Amino acid sequence: MALRIEDYAVIGNCETIALVGRDGSIDWLCLPRFDSGACFSALLGGPEHGRWLIAPKQNEVRVTRRYLGDTLILETRFTTADGSVSLTDFMYRRDGSSELMRIVRGLKGEVAMRTEIVVRFDYGSIVPWVTQEDGRLQFIAGPDRLLLDTAVKTRGEGFRTVGDFMVREGREASFVLNWSASFRAAPPPLSGEELAAARKQVHSFWTGWAAGFKPPARWGKAVLRSLLTLKALAHWETGGIVAAGTTSLPEKIGGPRNWDYRYCWLRDATLTLYALIGAGFLDGAKAWHEWLLRAAAGAPDDLQIMYGVAGERRIDEYEIPWLPGYEGASPVRVGNGAAKQLQLDVYGEVLDAFYVARHAGLATSEATWALECALLLHLEKIWRDPDEGIWEVRGGPRHFTHSKVMAWVAFDRAVRSIEEFGLEGPLERWREVRSAIHREVCERGFDPGQNAFVQAFGDPALDASVLLIPIVGFLPADDPRVRSTVAAVERKLVRDGFVMRYDSEAGVDGLPAGEGAFLACSFWLIDNYVLLGRTEEAHALFERLIALRNDVGLLAEEYDPHERRQLGNFPQAFSHLALINAAHTLNTAQGAARLRSRKSRHVRPEPAGGGTS
């Protein structure tokens, strides 16, 4: 059975990532890209579905691990009764191939080690043909080929490749696993000098990138590790940032709420830009902005909520029956059917992202504004329609309050862009649409009985997404309706100090009951606390949240406060983005929450019961 989610660390090469367990087993790896088929899928099954273990043969082992400085080079230390060794794991790219490098070094005494490699292409379904030539193992099936270079003697054993070896103090044993397309010439093995040079190059890449960080007064290490994680989830060539490195890690152990997050959500666009710009990474912000422009290009009514790493639109969802799922949580899914949902909020996120880019001085073109105008013309026609909402429920469309708020954001940012940057557009008409949306949300999205904004029009259920109302500037934080909404969320959606995105115990809109606390929502509550002047509570909650990170600083999507374990796909960009932006807000009181909540001088809060701007 796979380890707990928090017992994994990640390594990557900005093209894919691998999950490395505290036990020295790589249980998840997709090659050559984040969303490719996995060759190691033990995370969602067992060793028979693919993994690569390197660990001491003894059972009594003490384990510690760390990233080497500001890098994604992972060092795991194993200490046994006979001595101690370090296992250094990292990934590398060269000439159209990916390399996974593992180096075992003796630190003290002499330790008996074992390696076990189980390669299963296509998510554990394909046993490759294995050959050996000049000491080099080749695993091949269809278009995929893995090459293993090591001086350690290996042998076949029950459709596995195993090896036993000793490591003494000061000695090393290295392993290099190369992926390349099977129809191309195999790349030559790396010499010892080339392996050392690759390690130095990888170290220089990560530390060089991290050198651009503008550290805040507090929590700088936590923020930088989240930024490094975000960088690891960003494709080096396309600029696309995937929501997570895994599929089907459950929102509830044993449950069916298991989704594929190895794609790029438009919803993350603005949060990503704020995070990168606030931290000083303008090049990364530019790459993400350019990806967003390419992905969103096309007919406005064809806008999707998510795309593939390069902007692909076809990410059809299907189930994999041969994998039993993480701790029995099934089905295992590949692809994401929510890509075809109507989610009105993404229009607001896209327009806000382009607005942020202009303020940051990122280059925009006439084509960018033309695309924005086309999206707004379409949104004028559909903003009154029901949709599936931010949480991508599968029980049919509704009039979600957050969706309408973000439709307001789309027109608000367009109005601001005309006013502040002199762009051409139907200013008065968009002001009128903005006012109409604002009025409808205040009339239909606010429940006087609870004195709070609710999940959907005419439904008393609460939803943590309404915490974004002051953050995006729909209403100021000191508006009585905002204050009472925050109080309602605290009363009804906070469990053991963490924020649930909604009350899921009875099941919600076609989804079964139960899930963990959604970490991003708790960070949004911090933003609200700062805007409300409740800084001590904001600091206390932030400290509680960053304490949930695992020993190498990583977060999944959710947290189960009862079982005290992480849940959902891992590592989760949304969680790390929310951490980065909340830290910026706390450090400056002018972070993403403060900046996004600035009101246009033409908009004033409406009284309860509606009114016009």
Coordinates of C-alpha atoms in Angstrom, one line a residue:
M1 CA 0.0 0.0 0.0
A2 CA 1.2 3.5 -0.7
L3 CA 2.4 5.8 2.0
R4 CA 0.4 8.7 3.5
I5 CA 0.3 11.6 1.0
E6 CA 2.4 13.8 3.3
D7 CA 5.1 11.1 3.3
Y8 CA 6.0 12.0 -0.3
A9 CA 8.4 14.6 -1.6
V10 CA 8.6 15.7 -5.2
I11 CA 11.5 16.0 -7.7
G12 CA 11.1 17.4 -11.2
N13 CA 12.6 18.9 -14.3
C14 CA 9.8 21.4 -15.3
E15 CA 8.4 18.8 -17.6
T16 CA 7.2 16.2 -15.2
I17 CA 7.5 15.3 -11.5
A18 CA 8.1 12.1 -9.5
L19 CA 6.8 11.4 -6.0
V20 CA 9.5 10.0 -3.8
G21 CA 8.4 8.3 -0.5
R22 CA 10.2 8.4 2.8
D23 CA 10.9 4.7 2.3
G24 CA 13.0 5.5 -0.8
S25 CA 10.3 4.3 -3.3
I26 CA 9.3 6.4 -6.3
D27 CA 5.6 5.5 -6.5
W28 CA 4.5 8.0 -9.2
L29 CA 6.1 9.1 -12.4
C30 CA 4.6 10.2 -15.7
L31 CA 6.8 10.5 -18.7
P32 CA 7.6 12.5 -20.7
R33 CA 5.1 15.1 -19.5
F34 CA 3.0 15.8 -16.4
D35 CA -0.1 14.4 -18.1
S36 CA 1.5 11.5 -19.9
G37 CA 0.8 7.9 -18.9
A38 CA 2.6 6.8 -15.7
C39 CA 5.4 4.2 -15.7
F40 CA 5.3 4.0 -11.9
S41 CA 1.7 3.9 -10.5
A42 CA 2.1 2.2 -7.1
L43 CA 0.7 5.4 -5.6
L44 CA -2.7 4.3 -6.9
G45 CA -2.2 0.6 -6.4
G46 CA 0.7 -1.5 -5.2
P47 CA 4.3 -2.3 -6.2
E48 CA 3.0 -4.5 -9.0
H49 CA 1.7 -1.4 -10.7
G50 CA 5.2 0.1 -11.0
R51 CA 7.7 1.7 -8.6
W52 CA 11.4 2.1 -8.0
L53 CA 12.7 1.4 -4.6
I54 CA 16.2 2.1 -3.2
A55 CA 16.5 1.5 0.5
P56 CA 18.5 -0.3 3.2
K57 CA 17.7 -4.0 3.5
Q58 CA 17.3 -3.7 7.3
N59 CA 13.8 -3.2 8.7
E60 CA 14.8 -0.9 11.6
V61 CA 15.7 2.4 9.8
R62 CA 15.6 6.0 10.9
V63 CA 14.8 8.4 8.0
T64 CA 15.3 12.1 7.7
R65 CA 15.1 14.1 4.5
R66 CA 15.5 17.6 3.1
Y67 CA 15.9 19.6 -0.1
L68 CA 19.4 20.7 -0.7
G69 CA 19.1 24.5 -0.3
D70 CA 16.7 26.2 -2.6
T71 CA 16.4 23.4 -5.1
L72 CA 14.3 20.3 -6.0
I73 CA 17.3 18.0 -5.3
L74 CA 16.1 15.7 -2.5
E75 CA 18.4 14.1 0.0
T76 CA 17.0 11.2 2.1
R77 CA 19.2 9.9 4.9
F78 CA 18.8 6.3 6.2
T79 CA 20.4 5.3 9.5
T80 CA 20.7 1.7 10.5
A81 CA 22.5 -0.3 13.2
D82 CA 25.3 -0.8 10.7
G83 CA 25.8 2.8 9.5
S84 CA 24.1 5.5 7.5
V85 CA 23.7 6.4 3.8
S86 CA 22.3 9.3 1.8
L87 CA 20.0 8.9 -1.2
T88 CA 20.1 11.9 -3.5
D89 CA 17.3 12.1 -6.1
F90 CA 16.8 14.7 -8.9
M91 CA 15.7 15.0 -12.5
Y92 CA 17.4 16.4 -15.6
R93 CA 16.6 17.1 -19.2
R94 CA 18.8 16.6 -22.2
D95 CA 18.1 16.5 -26.0
G96 CA 14.5 15.4 -25.9
S97 CA 14.8 12.9 -23.1
S98 CA 14.2 13.0 -19.3
E99 CA 16.6 11.6 -16.8
L100 CA 15.9 10.5 -13.2
M101 CA 19.1 10.3 -11.2
R102 CA 19.6 8.5 -7.9
I103 CA 22.9 8.5 -6.0
V104 CA 23.6 6.5 -2.9
R105 CA 26.5 7.7 -0.8
G106 CA 27.9 6.0 2.3
L107 CA 28.1 8.3 5.3
K108 CA 29.1 6.0 8.1
G109 CA 29.9 2.3 8.5
E110 CA 28.7 -0.1 5.8
V111 CA 25.0 -0.6 4.9
A112 CA 23.4 -3.4 2.9
M113 CA 21.1 -1.8 0.2
R114 CA 18.5 -3.1 -2.1
T115 CA 16.9 -1.8 -5.3
E116 CA 13.7 -3.0 -6.9
I117 CA 12.5 -1.6 -10.2
V118 CA 9.0 -2.4 -11.5
V119 CA 8.3 -0.7 -14.8
R120 CA 4.7 -0.7 -15.9
F121 CA 3.8 1.7 -18.7
D122 CA 0.3 3.2 -19.3
Y123 CA -0.7 3.5 -15.6
G124 CA 0.4 0.0 -14.6
S125 CA -1.2 -1.9 -17.5
I126 CA 1.8 -2.7 -19.8
V127 CA 4.7 -5.0 -18.8
P128 CA 7.6 -3.9 -21.0
W129 CA 10.1 -6.1 -22.9
V130 CA 13.4 -6.1 -21.0
T131 CA 16.8 -6.6 -22.6
Q132 CA 20.3 -6.0 -21.5
E133 CA 23.3 -4.9 -23.6
D134 CA 26.7 -3.9 -22.4
G135 CA 25.4 -3.8 -18.8
R136 CA 22.6 -1.4 -19.8
L137 CA 19.0 -2.4 -19.2
Q138 CA 16.3 -1.4 -21.7
F139 CA 12.5 -1.4 -20.9
I140 CA 10.5 -0.9 -24.0
A141 CA 6.8 -1.0 -25.0
G142 CA 5.3 0.8 -27.9
P143 CA 6.5 4.4 -28.0
D144 CA 8.1 4.3 -24.5
R145 CA 11.6 3.3 -23.6
L146 CA 13.4 3.5 -20.3
L147 CA 17.2 2.9 -20.1
L148 CA 18.9 2.0 -16.8
D149 CA 22.5 2.8 -16.4
T150 CA 24.2 1.6 -13.2
A151 CA 27.3 -0.4 -12.1
V152 CA 25.2 -2.3 -9.5
K153 CA 24.5 -5.8 -10.7
T154 CA 20.8 -6.5 -11.2
R155 CA 18.7 -9.5 -12.0
G156 CA 15.2 -10.3 -13.1
E157 CA 13.0 -11.8 -10.5
G158 CA 9.2 -12.2 -10.9
F159 CA 8.8 -9.5 -13.6
R160 CA 10.9 -7.2 -11.4
T161 CA 14.5 -6.0 -11.7
V162 CA 16.3 -6.3 -8.4
G163 CA 19.8 -5.7 -7.1
D164 CA 21.6 -6.0 -3.8
F165 CA 24.7 -4.0 -3.0
M166 CA 26.8 -2.7 -0.1
V167 CA 27.7 1.0 0.4
R168 CA 30.7 1.9 2.6
E169 CA 31.6 5.3 4.0
G170 CA 32.8 7.6 1.3
R171 CA 31.7 5.4 -1.6
E172 CA 28.9 5.9 -4.0
A173 CA 26.5 3.9 -6.2
S174 CA 24.7 5.8 -8.9
F175 CA 21.6 5.0 -11.0
V176 CA 20.4 6.9 -14.1
L177 CA 17.0 6.1 -15.6
N178 CA 16.4 7.7 -19.0
W179 CA 13.2 8.1 -20.8
S180 CA 13.3 8.6 -24.6
A181 CA 11.0 7.8 -27.5
S182 CA 11.6 4.2 -28.6
F183 CA 11.7 5.0 -32.3
R184 CA 14.6 7.4 -31.8
A185 CA 18.3 6.5 -31.3
A186 CA 19.0 5.8 -27.7
P187 CA 21.0 8.5 -26.0
P188 CA 24.4 7.4 -24.8
P189 CA 24.9 6.8 -21.1
L190 CA 26.3 9.5 -18.9
S191 CA 29.9 9.2 -17.7
G192 CA 30.8 9.8 -14.1
E193 CA 32.0 13.3 -15.0
E194 CA 28.8 14.0 -16.9
L195 CA 26.7 12.8 -14.1
A196 CA 28.5 15.2 -11.7
A197 CA 28.1 18.0 -14.2
A198 CA 24.4 17.3 -14.5
R199 CA 24.0 17.5 -10.8
K200 CA 25.8 20.8 -10.6
Q201 CA 23.7 22.1 -13.5
V202 CA 20.4 21.1 -11.8
H203 CA 21.6 22.7 -8.6
S204 CA 22.5 25.9 -10.4
F205 CA 19.2 26.0 -12.3
W206 CA 17.1 25.9 -9.1
T207 CA 19.3 28.2 -7.0
G208 CA 19.7 30.6 -9.9
W209 CA 15.9 30.8 -10.3
A210 CA 15.4 31.2 -6.5
A211 CA 17.9 34.1 -6.5
G212 CA 15.3 36.3 -8.1
F213 CA 13.1 36.0 -5.0
K214 CA 12.3 39.1 -3.0
P215 CA 11.9 37.7 0.5
P216 CA 9.2 39.1 2.7
A217 CA 9.8 40.1 6.3
R218 CA 8.3 36.9 7.7
W219 CA 7.8 33.3 6.4
G220 CA 10.3 33.8 3.6
K221 CA 11.4 30.1 3.6
A222 CA 7.8 28.8 3.5
V223 CA 6.9 31.2 0.6
L224 CA 10.0 30.3 -1.4
R225 CA 9.4 26.6 -1.1
S226 CA 5.9 27.1 -2.3
L227 CA 7.2 29.2 -5.2
L228 CA 9.7 26.4 -6.1
T229 CA 6.9 23.9 -6.0
L230 CA 4.9 26.2 -8.4
K231 CA 7.9 26.4 -10.6
A232 CA 8.2 22.6 -10.6
L233 CA 4.6 22.4 -11.8
A234 CA 5.2 24.8 -14.7
H235 CA 6.2 23.4 -18.1
W236 CA 9.6 24.9 -19.2
E237 CA 8.5 25.3 -22.8
T238 CA 4.8 26.0 -22.9
G239 CA 4.5 28.1 -19.7
G240 CA 1.5 26.1 -18.6
I241 CA 1.2 25.4 -14.9
V242 CA -0.6 22.2 -13.9
A243 CA -2.9 22.2 -10.8
A244 CA -1.2 19.2 -9.3
G245 CA 1.2 16.5 -10.2
T246 CA -1.2 13.6 -9.7
T247 CA -4.5 12.1 -10.5
S248 CA -7.1 10.5 -8.3
L249 CA -5.7 11.1 -4.8
P250 CA -9.0 11.2 -2.9
E251 CA -10.8 14.0 -1.1
K252 CA -12.0 11.4 1.3
I253 CA -10.2 8.1 2.0
G254 CA -12.1 5.3 0.3
G255 CA -14.4 7.6 -1.5
P256 CA -15.0 8.3 -5.2
R257 CA -14.2 12.0 -5.3
N258 CA -11.0 11.4 -7.2
W259 CA -10.1 13.7 -10.1
D260 CA -7.2 14.3 -12.5
Y261 CA -5.5 17.6 -11.8
R262 CA -2.6 17.4 -14.2
Y263 CA -4.0 20.2 -16.3
C264 CA -4.0 24.0 -16.4
W265 CA -7.0 25.8 -14.9
L266 CA -7.9 29.3 -16.1
R267 CA -9.1 29.9 -12.5
D268 CA -5.5 29.8 -11.3
A269 CA -4.4 32.5 -13.7
T270 CA -4.9 35.6 -11.6
L271 CA -3.7 34.1 -8.3
T272 CA -0.6 32.8 -10.2
L273 CA 0.2 36.2 -11.6
Y274 CA -0.2 37.9 -8.2
A275 CA 2.0 35.3 -6.6
L276 CA 4.8 35.5 -9.2
I277 CA 4.6 39.3 -9.5
G278 CA 4.6 39.9 -5.8
A279 CA 7.6 37.6 -5.4
G280 CA 9.6 39.3 -8.1
F281 CA 9.4 36.6 -10.8
L282 CA 8.2 38.7 -13.7
D283 CA 9.7 36.2 -16.3
G284 CA 7.5 33.4 -14.9
A285 CA 4.5 35.7 -14.8
K286 CA 5.1 36.6 -18.4
A287 CA 5.4 32.9 -19.5
W288 CA 2.1 32.1 -17.7
H289 CA 0.4 35.2 -19.1
E290 CA 1.4 34.2 -22.7
W291 CA 0.2 30.7 -22.1
L292 CA -3.1 32.1 -20.9
L293 CA -3.5 34.3 -24.0
R294 CA -2.8 31.3 -26.3
A295 CA -5.1 28.9 -24.5
A296 CA -8.0 31.4 -24.3
A297 CA -7.7 32.4 -28.0
G298 CA -10.5 31.3 -30.3
A299 CA -14.2 31.7 -30.4
P300 CA -15.5 33.1 -27.1
D301 CA -18.2 30.5 -26.7
D302 CA -15.5 27.8 -26.9
L303 CA -13.7 29.0 -23.8
Q304 CA -12.9 26.1 -21.5
I305 CA -12.2 26.2 -17.8
M306 CA -9.0 24.1 -18.2
Y307 CA -6.6 23.0 -20.9
G308 CA -3.7 20.6 -21.4
V309 CA -0.2 21.6 -20.7
A310 CA 0.3 23.1 -24.1
G311 CA -3.3 24.4 -24.4
E312 CA -4.9 21.2 -25.7
R313 CA -8.7 21.2 -25.5
R314 CA -9.4 17.5 -25.6
I315 CA -8.9 16.1 -22.1
D316 CA -11.7 13.6 -22.1
E317 CA -12.3 11.7 -18.8
Y318 CA -12.2 8.0 -18.5
E319 CA -11.7 5.4 -15.7
I320 CA -8.9 2.9 -15.2
P321 CA -10.4 -0.3 -13.8
W322 CA -7.1 -2.2 -13.2
L323 CA -5.8 0.3 -10.6
P324 CA -7.6 -0.1 -7.2
G325 CA -7.0 3.5 -6.2
Y326 CA -5.1 5.1 -3.3
E327 CA -6.1 3.2 -0.2
G328 CA -9.0 1.7 -2.2
A329 CA -10.4 5.1 -3.3
S330 CA -11.9 4.4 -6.7
P331 CA -12.4 4.9 -9.5
V332 CA -9.1 6.1 -10.8
R333 CA -9.7 8.7 -13.4
V334 CA -7.6 10.1 -16.3
G335 CA -8.8 13.3 -18.0
N336 CA -11.3 15.6 -16.5
G337 CA -14.9 15.9 -17.7
A338 CA -15.3 19.3 -16.0
A339 CA -13.3 20.8 -18.9
K340 CA -16.6 21.0 -20.8
Q341 CA -18.6 22.6 -18.0
L342 CA -19.8 26.2 -18.1
Q343 CA -18.2 28.1 -15.3
L344 CA -18.9 31.8 -15.5
D345 CA -16.2 32.7 -13.0
V346 CA -13.4 31.9 -15.4
Y347 CA -14.3 35.0 -17.5
G348 CA -13.6 37.1 -14.4
E349 CA -10.4 35.4 -13.7
V350 CA -9.2 35.8 -17.3
L351 CA -10.1 39.5 -17.4
D352 CA -8.5 40.1 -14.0
A353 CA -5.4 38.3 -15.1
F354 CA -4.9 40.6 -18.1
Y355 CA -5.7 43.6 -15.9
V356 CA -3.0 42.5 -13.4
A357 CA -0.6 42.0 -16.3
R358 CA -1.1 45.5 -17.5
H359 CA -0.5 47.0 -14.1
A360 CA 2.7 44.9 -13.7
G361 CA 4.0 46.2 -17.0
L362 CA 3.9 42.9 -18.8
A363 CA 3.7 43.4 -22.6
T364 CA 0.2 43.2 -23.9
S365 CA -1.0 43.7 -27.5
E366 CA -4.0 44.9 -29.4
A367 CA -4.8 41.3 -29.9
T368 CA -5.0 40.8 -26.2
W369 CA -7.6 43.5 -25.8
A370 CA -9.5 42.3 -28.8
L371 CA -9.7 38.9 -27.2
E372 CA -10.9 40.4 -23.9
C373 CA -13.6 42.4 -25.8
A374 CA -14.8 39.3 -27.6
L375 CA -15.0 37.4 -24.3
L376 CA -17.0 40.3 -22.7
L377 CA -19.4 40.4 -25.6
H378 CA -20.1 36.7 -25.1
L379 CA -20.4 37.1 -21.4
E380 CA -23.0 39.9 -21.8
K381 CA -25.2 37.2 -23.4
I382 CA -24.7 34.4 -20.9
W383 CA -24.0 35.9 -17.4
R384 CA -27.6 35.4 -16.4
D385 CA -27.4 31.7 -17.2
P386 CA -26.8 29.1 -14.5
D387 CA -23.5 27.3 -14.4
E388 CA -21.6 24.5 -12.6
G389 CA -19.6 26.8 -10.4
I390 CA -16.1 27.0 -8.9
W391 CA -16.3 23.6 -7.3
E392 CA -17.3 21.9 -10.6
V393 CA -20.2 20.1 -9.1
R394 CA -21.8 17.4 -11.2
G395 CA -25.5 17.8 -10.3
G396 CA -26.5 20.3 -13.0
P397 CA -26.2 24.0 -13.4
R398 CA -27.3 26.6 -10.8
H399 CA -27.0 30.3 -10.2
F400 CA -23.9 30.3 -8.0
T401 CA -23.2 33.5 -6.2
H402 CA -19.4 33.3 -6.7
S403 CA -19.9 32.8 -10.4
K404 CA -22.0 36.0 -10.7
V405 CA -19.5 37.9 -8.6
M406 CA -16.7 36.9 -10.9
A407 CA -18.8 37.9 -13.9
W408 CA -19.0 41.3 -12.2
V409 CA -15.2 41.2 -11.9
A410 CA -14.9 40.7 -15.7
F411 CA -16.8 43.9 -16.5
D412 CA -15.2 45.8 -13.6
R413 CA -11.7 45.1 -14.9
A414 CA -12.7 45.9 -18.4
V415 CA -14.1 49.3 -17.2
R416 CA -10.9 49.9 -15.2
S417 CA -8.8 49.0 -18.2
I418 CA -10.5 51.6 -20.4
E419 CA -10.4 54.2 -17.6
E420 CA -6.8 53.6 -16.6
F421 CA -5.1 52.6 -19.8
G422 CA -7.1 54.5 -22.4
L423 CA -8.3 51.4 -24.2
E424 CA -11.3 51.6 -26.6
G425 CA -14.5 50.0 -25.6
P426 CA -18.2 50.5 -24.8
L427 CA -17.5 52.0 -21.4
E428 CA -21.1 53.1 -20.5
R429 CA -22.7 49.9 -21.6
W430 CA -20.2 47.8 -19.6
R431 CA -20.7 50.0 -16.6
E432 CA -24.4 49.3 -16.8
V433 CA -23.8 45.6 -17.1
R434 CA -21.5 45.7 -14.1
S435 CA -24.2 47.5 -12.1
A436 CA -26.9 45.0 -13.2
I437 CA -24.8 42.1 -12.0
H438 CA -23.9 43.8 -8.7
R439 CA -27.6 44.5 -8.1
E440 CA -28.7 40.9 -8.9
V441 CA -26.0 39.4 -6.6
C442 CA -27.0 41.7 -3.7
E443 CA -30.7 40.9 -4.2
R444 CA -30.6 37.2 -4.9
G445 CA -27.2 36.0 -3.5
F446 CA -27.7 37.4 0.0
D447 CA -29.9 35.6 2.5
P448 CA -31.4 38.1 5.1
G449 CA -32.4 35.2 7.4
Q450 CA -28.7 34.2 7.8
N451 CA -27.4 37.7 7.2
A452 CA -24.9 36.2 4.7
F453 CA -24.1 35.6 1.1
V454 CA -24.9 32.0 0.2
Q455 CA -23.7 29.4 -2.3
A456 CA -26.5 29.9 -4.9
F457 CA -29.5 32.0 -5.4
G458 CA -32.5 30.8 -3.4
D459 CA -30.5 28.2 -1.5
P460 CA -29.6 28.8 2.2
A461 CA -26.4 26.7 2.0
L462 CA -23.2 28.5 2.7
D463 CA -20.1 28.4 0.6
A464 CA -16.5 29.5 1.4
S465 CA -16.2 31.0 -2.1
V466 CA -18.1 34.0 -0.9
L467 CA -15.0 34.9 1.1
L468 CA -13.7 36.2 -2.2
I469 CA -16.3 39.0 -2.3
P470 CA -14.1 41.5 -0.5
I471 CA -10.9 40.1 -1.9
V472 CA -11.9 40.8 -5.5
G473 CA -13.4 44.2 -4.6
F474 CA -17.1 43.4 -5.1
L475 CA -17.8 44.9 -1.7
P476 CA -15.5 46.5 0.8
A477 CA -14.5 44.5 3.8
D478 CA -16.2 47.0 6.2
D479 CA -19.6 46.5 4.5
P480 CA -22.0 45.0 7.1
R481 CA -22.9 42.2 4.7
V482 CA -19.3 41.2 4.3
R483 CA -18.7 41.2 8.1
S484 CA -21.8 39.1 8.8
T485 CA -20.9 36.7 6.0
V486 CA -17.5 36.1 7.4
A487 CA -19.1 35.5 10.8
A488 CA -21.5 33.0 9.2
V489 CA -18.6 31.1 7.6
E490 CA -16.9 31.0 10.9
R491 CA -19.9 29.6 12.6
K492 CA -21.0 27.0 10.1
L493 CA -18.0 26.1 7.9
V494 CA -15.0 26.2 10.2
R495 CA -14.2 22.7 11.5
D496 CA -11.4 22.3 14.1
G497 CA -10.0 25.7 13.0
F498 CA -10.0 25.0 9.3
V499 CA -12.5 26.1 6.6
M500 CA -14.6 23.6 4.7
R501 CA -15.6 24.9 1.2
Y502 CA -19.2 23.9 1.9
D503 CA -21.1 21.4 4.1
S504 CA -20.5 18.2 2.3
E505 CA -21.8 15.8 4.9
A506 CA -25.1 15.3 3.1
G507 CA -23.6 15.1 -0.3
V508 CA -23.7 18.0 -2.8
D509 CA -25.1 18.2 -6.3
G510 CA -24.3 14.7 -7.5
L511 CA -21.1 14.3 -5.4
P512 CA -21.0 11.9 -2.4
A513 CA -20.7 13.1 1.2
G514 CA -17.5 14.0 3.0
E515 CA -14.2 15.6 2.3
G516 CA -11.4 17.4 4.2
A517 CA -10.9 21.1 4.8
F518 CA -10.1 22.8 1.6
L519 CA -6.8 24.6 2.4
A520 CA -7.2 27.5 0.0
C521 CA -10.4 28.5 1.7
S522 CA -8.6 28.8 5.0
F523 CA -6.0 31.1 3.4
W524 CA -8.9 33.2 2.0
L525 CA -10.2 33.6 5.5
I526 CA -6.8 35.0 6.4
D527 CA -7.1 37.6 3.6
N528 CA -10.5 38.6 5.0
Y529 CA -9.1 38.9 8.5
V530 CA -6.4 41.3 7.2
L531 CA -9.0 43.4 5.3
L532 CA -11.1 43.5 8.5
G533 CA -8.2 44.5 10.6
R534 CA -8.2 41.2 12.6
T535 CA -4.4 40.8 12.2
E536 CA -3.7 38.7 15.3
E537 CA -6.3 36.1 14.2
A538 CA -4.9 36.2 10.7
H539 CA -1.3 35.5 11.9
A540 CA -2.5 32.7 14.2
L541 CA -4.4 31.0 11.4
F542 CA -1.5 31.3 9.0
E543 CA 0.8 29.7 11.5
R544 CA -1.6 26.8 11.9
L545 CA -1.8 26.3 8.2
I546 CA 1.9 26.3 7.4
A547 CA 2.3 23.8 10.2
L548 CA 0.3 21.4 8.1
R549 CA 3.0 21.3 5.4
N550 CA 5.0 18.1 5.4
D551 CA 8.6 17.9 6.4
V552 CA 9.8 19.3 3.1
G553 CA 7.2 22.1 2.9
L554 CA 4.5 20.6 0.6
L555 CA 0.7 20.8 0.7
A556 CA -2.0 18.7 -0.9
E557 CA -5.4 20.1 -1.7
E558 CA -7.2 19.3 1.6
Y559 CA -6.6 18.4 5.2
D560 CA -8.5 16.0 7.4
P561 CA -8.2 17.5 11.0
H562 CA -9.6 14.3 12.6
E563 CA -7.1 11.9 11.0
R564 CA -4.5 14.6 10.9
R565 CA -3.5 13.8 7.3
Q566 CA -3.4 15.5 3.9
L567 CA -5.9 14.6 1.3
G568 CA -6.4 15.3 -2.5
N569 CA -3.9 15.7 -5.3
F570 CA -0.3 16.6 -4.5
P571 CA 1.4 18.9 -4.5
Q572 CA -1.5 21.3 -5.1
A573 CA -0.8 24.5 -6.9
F574 CA -4.0 26.2 -5.5
S575 CA -2.9 25.6 -1.9
H576 CA 0.6 26.9 -2.5
L577 CA -0.7 29.9 -4.4
A578 CA -3.0 30.7 -1.6
L579 CA -0.2 30.4 0.9
I580 CA 2.1 32.7 -1.1
N581 CA -0.6 35.4 -1.5
A582 CA -1.8 35.2 2.1
A583 CA 1.8 35.7 3.3
H584 CA 2.2 38.7 1.0
T585 CA -1.0 40.2 2.4
L586 CA 0.2 39.6 5.9
N587 CA 3.6 41.0 5.3
T588 CA 2.5 44.1 3.5
A589 CA -1.2 44.6 4.0
Q590 CA -1.1 45.4 0.3
G591 CA -0.9 41.9 -1.1
A592 CA -3.3 40.2 -3.5
A593 CA -6.3 40.7 -1.2
R594 CA -5.6 44.4 -0.8
L595 CA -4.8 45.0 -4.4
R596 CA -7.8 43.1 -5.8
S597 CA -10.2 44.8 -3.4
R598 CA -9.4 48.3 -4.7
K599 CA -12.7 49.8 -5.9
S600 CA -13.0 51.7 -9.1
R601 CA -13.8 55.3 -8.3
H602 CA -17.0 54.9 -10.3
V603 CA -18.3 52.1 -8.1
R604 CA -19.7 52.5 -4.6
P605 CA -21.2 49.8 -2.3
E606 CA -24.9 49.2 -2.8
P607 CA -27.3 49.3 0.1
A608 CA -28.9 46.0 1.3
G609 CA -31.7 45.2 -1.1
G610 CA -30.0 46.4 -4.2
G611 CA -29.6 49.8 -5.9
T612 CA -27.4 51.1 -8.7
S613 CA -23.8 52.1 -8.8

